[in-house]
Amino acid sequence: MKILVAVKRVIDHNIKVRVKADGSGVELTNVKMAINPFDEIAVEEAVRLKEAGKADEVVVVSIGDAHSQETLRSAMAMGADRAILVQKPSDLVLEPLDIARLLQQVVVSEQPDLILLGKQAIDNDCNQTGQMLAALLKCGQATFASLIEIDGTSLQVTREIDGGLETLTLSLPAVVTTDLRLNEPRYATLPNIMKAKKKPLEVRDISALDFTPLGQVKTLMVTEPKKRTGQCTLFNDVKALVSELQAKEVI
């Protein structure tokens, strides 16, 4: 079995994001970047499945500029076997459907049995690429996975829903997006970081692919969220809380 994991290079989740003065986007100059946390969970799960003997190869793929090679090396340091970078110009902005279309081409060439993605990227929070990719591939999908089990050619996924948990059985190949409670990603050790530098990383230039950006989505303005001005009020019991909410006509 081959597992393909899509990863994205985003601002490190510990960094405070700053909006550019002109409102055209967020400041990326001299900002620490990292693997999208949900994608990191997907990489960890793929590596665990390989360690359990359920998979033979883990391939990571990213769509970005040349700097995304660092992200792919980090994923290989966690245990992925090889990497593919679909390289694009730094100023080319791609929407989720563009990403899904590019990933579709990678899937067609690689023919993986399982495709893992993080449920969403922490920079745009779209939560769309996995679902779109499954639709393009015309294969089964399971989102927000908190448990993945493989039995032969079938896949059982437990996913989190509003009312609790839902368990799905899918035939392979399938697309699965990972949620926070699926696992806790490992820290890459120094020996594995050194080994990752020698693992194969293939670069495919986006200009050589059968691809034209859709250009359906355009960012008009990026602004800081409004700062909260209200004070916190503590109530001794529920009755007092309800009375206050009724007085403010909230309920």
CSV table of C-alpha atoms in Angstrom, one decimal:
chain,number,residue,atom,x,y,z
A,1,MET,CA,0.0,0.0,0.0
A,2,LYS,CA,1.1,3.5,-0.8
A,3,ILE,CA,0.0,6.5,1.2
A,4,LEU,CA,0.1,10.0,-0.3
A,5,VAL,CA,0.1,12.9,2.2
A,6,ALA,CA,-0.5,16.5,1.2
A,7,VAL,CA,1.3,19.2,3.3
A,8,LYS,CA,1.2,22.9,3.3
A,9,ARG,CA,3.8,25.5,4.4
A,10,VAL,CA,2.1,28.0,6.8
A,11,ILE,CA,3.1,30.5,9.4
A,12,ASP,CA,4.2,28.7,12.6
A,13,HIS,CA,1.1,28.4,14.9
A,14,ASN,CA,3.1,30.0,17.8
A,15,ILE,CA,3.7,33.2,15.8
A,16,LYS,CA,1.5,36.2,16.2
A,17,VAL,CA,0.3,37.0,12.7
A,18,ARG,CA,0.6,40.7,11.5
A,19,VAL,CA,-1.4,42.2,8.7
A,20,LYS,CA,0.4,44.3,6.1
A,21,ALA,CA,-0.1,48.1,6.3
A,22,ASP,CA,-1.8,48.1,2.9
A,23,GLY,CA,-4.2,45.3,3.9
A,24,SER,CA,-3.1,43.2,1.0
A,25,GLY,CA,-2.3,40.2,3.1
A,26,VAL,CA,-0.2,39.1,6.1
A,27,GLU,CA,3.4,39.8,6.7
A,28,LEU,CA,5.6,36.8,5.8
A,29,THR,CA,9.1,38.5,5.7
A,30,ASN,CA,11.4,37.0,8.3
A,31,VAL,CA,8.5,35.0,9.8
A,32,LYS,CA,9.0,31.4,11.0
A,33,MET,CA,7.2,28.9,8.8
A,34,ALA,CA,6.2,25.3,9.5
A,35,ILE,CA,4.1,22.4,8.4
A,36,ASN,CA,0.4,23.1,8.8
A,37,PRO,CA,-0.5,21.4,12.2
A,38,PHE,CA,-3.4,19.3,10.7
A,39,ASP,CA,-1.1,18.1,7.9
A,40,GLU,CA,1.5,17.2,10.4
A,41,ILE,CA,-1.1,14.9,12.1
A,42,ALA,CA,-1.7,13.4,8.6
A,43,VAL,CA,2.0,12.7,8.2
A,44,GLU,CA,2.2,11.1,11.6
A,45,GLU,CA,-0.7,8.9,10.9
A,46,ALA,CA,0.8,7.7,7.6
A,47,VAL,CA,4.1,6.9,9.3
A,48,ARG,CA,2.3,5.0,12.1
A,49,LEU,CA,0.4,2.9,9.5
A,50,LYS,CA,3.7,2.1,7.8
A,51,GLU,CA,5.3,1.2,11.1
A,52,ALA,CA,2.3,-1.1,11.8
A,53,GLY,CA,2.9,-2.9,8.6
A,54,LYS,CA,-0.2,-1.6,6.9
A,55,ALA,CA,1.6,0.5,4.3
A,56,ASP,CA,4.8,0.1,2.3
A,57,GLU,CA,5.6,3.7,1.3
A,58,VAL,CA,4.7,7.2,2.5
A,59,VAL,CA,5.0,10.0,-0.1
A,60,VAL,CA,4.5,13.6,0.9
A,61,VAL,CA,3.5,16.3,-1.6
A,62,SER,CA,3.3,20.1,-1.4
A,63,ILE,CA,2.3,22.9,-3.7
A,64,GLY,CA,4.3,26.0,-3.2
A,65,ASP,CA,7.5,27.9,-4.0
A,66,ALA,CA,11.0,26.7,-3.5
A,67,HIS,CA,10.9,27.3,0.2
A,68,SER,CA,8.3,24.5,0.5
A,69,GLN,CA,11.2,22.1,0.2
A,70,GLU,CA,12.0,22.8,3.8
A,71,THR,CA,8.5,21.7,4.8
A,72,LEU,CA,8.8,18.5,2.8
A,73,ARG,CA,12.2,17.8,4.4
A,74,SER,CA,10.5,18.2,7.8
A,75,ALA,CA,7.9,15.6,6.8
A,76,MET,CA,10.6,13.2,5.6
A,77,ALA,CA,12.4,13.7,8.9
A,78,MET,CA,9.2,12.4,10.6
A,79,GLY,CA,9.4,9.2,8.6
A,80,ALA,CA,8.1,9.8,5.0
A,81,ASP,CA,10.0,8.0,2.4
A,82,ARG,CA,10.1,10.6,-0.4
A,83,ALA,CA,8.6,13.9,-1.5
A,84,ILE,CA,7.2,15.7,-4.5
A,85,LEU,CA,7.1,19.5,-4.8
A,86,VAL,CA,4.8,21.1,-7.4
A,87,GLN,CA,6.7,24.3,-7.6
A,88,LYS,CA,4.9,27.6,-8.4
A,89,PRO,CA,6.0,31.2,-8.5
A,90,SER,CA,5.8,33.0,-5.1
A,91,ASP,CA,3.4,35.6,-6.4
A,92,LEU,CA,0.9,33.0,-7.8
A,93,VAL,CA,-2.1,32.7,-5.5
A,94,LEU,CA,-4.0,29.4,-5.8
A,95,GLU,CA,-7.5,28.8,-4.4
A,96,PRO,CA,-8.6,25.4,-2.8
A,97,LEU,CA,-10.0,24.1,-6.1
A,98,ASP,CA,-6.7,24.9,-7.9
A,99,ILE,CA,-4.8,22.9,-5.2
A,100,ALA,CA,-7.3,20.0,-5.5
A,101,ARG,CA,-6.8,20.0,-9.3
A,102,LEU,CA,-3.0,19.9,-9.0
A,103,LEU,CA,-3.2,17.2,-6.3
A,104,GLN,CA,-5.4,15.2,-8.7
A,105,GLN,CA,-2.6,15.1,-11.2
A,106,VAL,CA,-0.2,13.9,-8.6
A,107,VAL,CA,-2.6,11.2,-7.5
A,108,VAL,CA,-3.1,10.0,-11.1
A,109,SER,CA,0.7,9.7,-11.6
A,110,GLU,CA,1.4,8.1,-8.2
A,111,GLN,CA,-1.7,5.9,-7.9
A,112,PRO,CA,-1.7,5.8,-4.0
A,113,ASP,CA,-4.2,3.6,-2.1
A,114,LEU,CA,-4.9,6.3,0.5
A,115,ILE,CA,-4.7,10.1,0.4
A,116,LEU,CA,-4.4,11.9,3.7
A,117,LEU,CA,-4.8,15.7,4.2
A,118,GLY,CA,-5.2,17.9,7.2
A,119,LYS,CA,-8.8,18.9,7.6
A,120,GLN,CA,-7.9,22.6,7.0
A,121,ALA,CA,-5.0,24.9,6.8
A,122,ILE,CA,-4.6,27.4,9.7
A,123,ASP,CA,-3.8,30.3,7.3
A,124,ASN,CA,-7.1,30.4,5.4
A,125,ASP,CA,-9.2,27.9,7.3
A,126,CYS,CA,-11.1,26.9,4.1
A,127,ASN,CA,-11.6,23.2,4.9
A,128,GLN,CA,-12.3,22.5,1.2
A,129,THR,CA,-9.4,20.9,-0.5
A,130,GLY,CA,-9.9,17.3,0.7
A,131,GLN,CA,-13.5,17.3,-0.2
A,132,MET,CA,-12.9,18.8,-3.6
A,133,LEU,CA,-10.1,16.3,-4.3
A,134,ALA,CA,-12.3,13.4,-3.5
A,135,ALA,CA,-15.0,14.7,-5.8
A,136,LEU,CA,-12.4,15.1,-8.7
A,137,LEU,CA,-11.1,11.6,-8.1
A,138,LYS,CA,-14.7,10.2,-7.8
A,139,CYS,CA,-13.6,8.2,-4.7
A,140,GLY,CA,-14.9,7.8,-1.1
A,141,GLN,CA,-14.0,10.4,1.5
A,142,ALA,CA,-14.1,10.7,5.3
A,143,THR,CA,-13.5,14.1,7.0
A,144,PHE,CA,-12.4,15.1,10.5
A,145,ALA,CA,-11.0,11.6,11.3
A,146,SER,CA,-10.2,10.8,14.9
A,147,LEU,CA,-9.4,7.1,14.2
A,148,ILE,CA,-8.2,5.3,11.1
A,149,GLU,CA,-8.1,1.5,10.8
A,150,ILE,CA,-7.1,-0.5,7.7
A,151,ASP,CA,-8.3,-4.0,7.1
A,152,GLY,CA,-7.2,-5.3,3.7
A,153,THR,CA,-8.8,-3.3,1.0
A,154,SER,CA,-11.2,-1.5,3.3
A,155,LEU,CA,-10.8,1.5,5.5
A,156,GLN,CA,-12.7,2.2,8.7
A,157,VAL,CA,-12.7,5.8,9.8
A,158,THR,CA,-14.2,7.3,13.0
A,159,ARG,CA,-15.0,10.9,12.5
A,160,GLU,CA,-16.2,13.7,14.9
A,161,ILE,CA,-19.6,15.2,14.2
A,162,ASP,CA,-21.8,17.6,16.2
A,163,GLY,CA,-23.7,14.8,17.9
A,164,GLY,CA,-20.6,12.7,18.8
A,165,LEU,CA,-18.8,10.1,16.7
A,166,GLU,CA,-19.6,8.5,13.3
A,167,THR,CA,-17.9,5.4,11.9
A,168,LEU,CA,-17.6,5.0,8.2
A,169,THR,CA,-16.3,2.1,6.1
A,170,LEU,CA,-14.7,3.0,2.8
A,171,SER,CA,-13.2,1.0,0.0
A,172,LEU,CA,-9.7,2.0,-1.2
A,173,PRO,CA,-8.6,4.3,-2.7
A,174,ALA,CA,-10.0,7.0,-0.5
A,175,VAL,CA,-9.4,10.5,0.7
A,176,VAL,CA,-9.3,11.2,4.5
A,177,THR,CA,-8.8,14.5,6.3
A,178,THR,CA,-7.4,14.4,9.8
A,179,ASP,CA,-8.5,16.1,13.0
A,180,LEU,CA,-6.7,17.1,16.1
A,181,ARG,CA,-7.5,14.0,18.2
A,182,LEU,CA,-6.2,11.5,15.7
A,183,ASN,CA,-2.7,11.5,17.1
A,184,GLU,CA,0.1,13.6,18.5
A,185,PRO,CA,2.9,14.1,16.0
A,186,ARG,CA,6.4,13.1,17.0
A,187,TYR,CA,9.4,15.3,17.2
A,188,ALA,CA,12.0,14.7,14.5
A,189,THR,CA,15.3,13.5,15.9
A,190,LEU,CA,18.6,14.8,14.7
A,191,PRO,CA,19.6,11.5,13.0
A,192,ASN,CA,16.3,11.5,11.1
A,193,ILE,CA,16.7,15.2,10.2
A,194,MET,CA,20.1,14.3,8.7
A,195,LYS,CA,18.7,11.2,6.9
A,196,ALA,CA,15.9,13.4,5.4
A,197,LYS,CA,18.4,15.5,3.6
A,198,LYS,CA,19.4,12.4,1.5
A,199,LYS,CA,15.8,11.2,0.8
A,200,PRO,CA,14.6,11.8,-2.8
A,201,LEU,CA,12.7,15.1,-3.4
A,202,GLU,CA,11.2,15.5,-6.9
A,203,VAL,CA,10.4,19.0,-8.2
A,204,ARG,CA,7.7,19.3,-10.8
A,205,ASP,CA,7.3,22.8,-12.2
A,206,ILE,CA,3.7,24.0,-12.4
A,207,SER,CA,4.4,25.4,-15.9
A,208,ALA,CA,5.0,21.9,-17.2
A,209,LEU,CA,1.7,20.6,-16.0
A,210,ASP,CA,-1.7,20.7,-17.7
A,211,PHE,CA,-3.0,23.5,-15.4
A,212,THR,CA,-4.4,27.0,-15.6
A,213,PRO,CA,-5.4,28.8,-12.4
A,214,LEU,CA,-9.2,29.4,-12.2
A,215,GLY,CA,-8.9,32.9,-10.7
A,216,GLN,CA,-12.4,32.7,-9.3
A,217,VAL,CA,-11.5,33.9,-5.8
A,218,LYS,CA,-9.8,37.3,-5.1
A,219,THR,CA,-8.7,38.8,-1.8
A,220,LEU,CA,-10.1,42.3,-1.5
A,221,MET,CA,-8.8,43.3,1.9
A,222,VAL,CA,-7.2,41.7,5.0
A,223,THR,CA,-7.9,43.4,8.4
A,224,GLU,CA,-7.2,42.8,12.0
A,225,PRO,CA,-10.1,41.4,14.1
A,226,LYS,CA,-11.9,43.9,16.3
A,227,LYS,CA,-10.5,44.1,19.8
A,228,ARG,CA,-12.9,43.1,22.6
A,229,THR,CA,-13.8,46.0,24.8
A,230,GLY,CA,-16.3,44.4,27.2
A,231,GLN,CA,-15.4,43.3,30.7
A,232,CYS,CA,-15.9,39.8,32.2
A,233,THR,CA,-18.7,39.5,34.7
A,234,LEU,CA,-18.9,36.6,37.2
A,235,PHE,CA,-22.3,35.3,38.4
A,236,ASN,CA,-23.0,33.3,41.5
A,237,ASP,CA,-25.6,31.1,39.9
A,238,VAL,CA,-27.5,30.3,36.7
A,239,LYS,CA,-30.5,32.3,37.7
A,240,ALA,CA,-28.5,35.5,37.9
A,241,LEU,CA,-26.9,34.8,34.5
A,242,VAL,CA,-30.3,34.2,32.8
A,243,SER,CA,-31.7,37.4,34.4
A,244,GLU,CA,-28.7,39.4,33.0
A,245,LEU,CA,-29.1,37.9,29.5
A,246,GLN,CA,-32.8,38.7,29.6
A,247,ALA,CA,-32.1,42.3,30.7
A,248,LYS,CA,-29.8,42.7,27.7
A,249,GLU,CA,-32.4,41.0,25.5
A,250,VAL,CA,-30.0,38.3,24.4
A,251,ILE,CA,-32.6,35.6,25.2
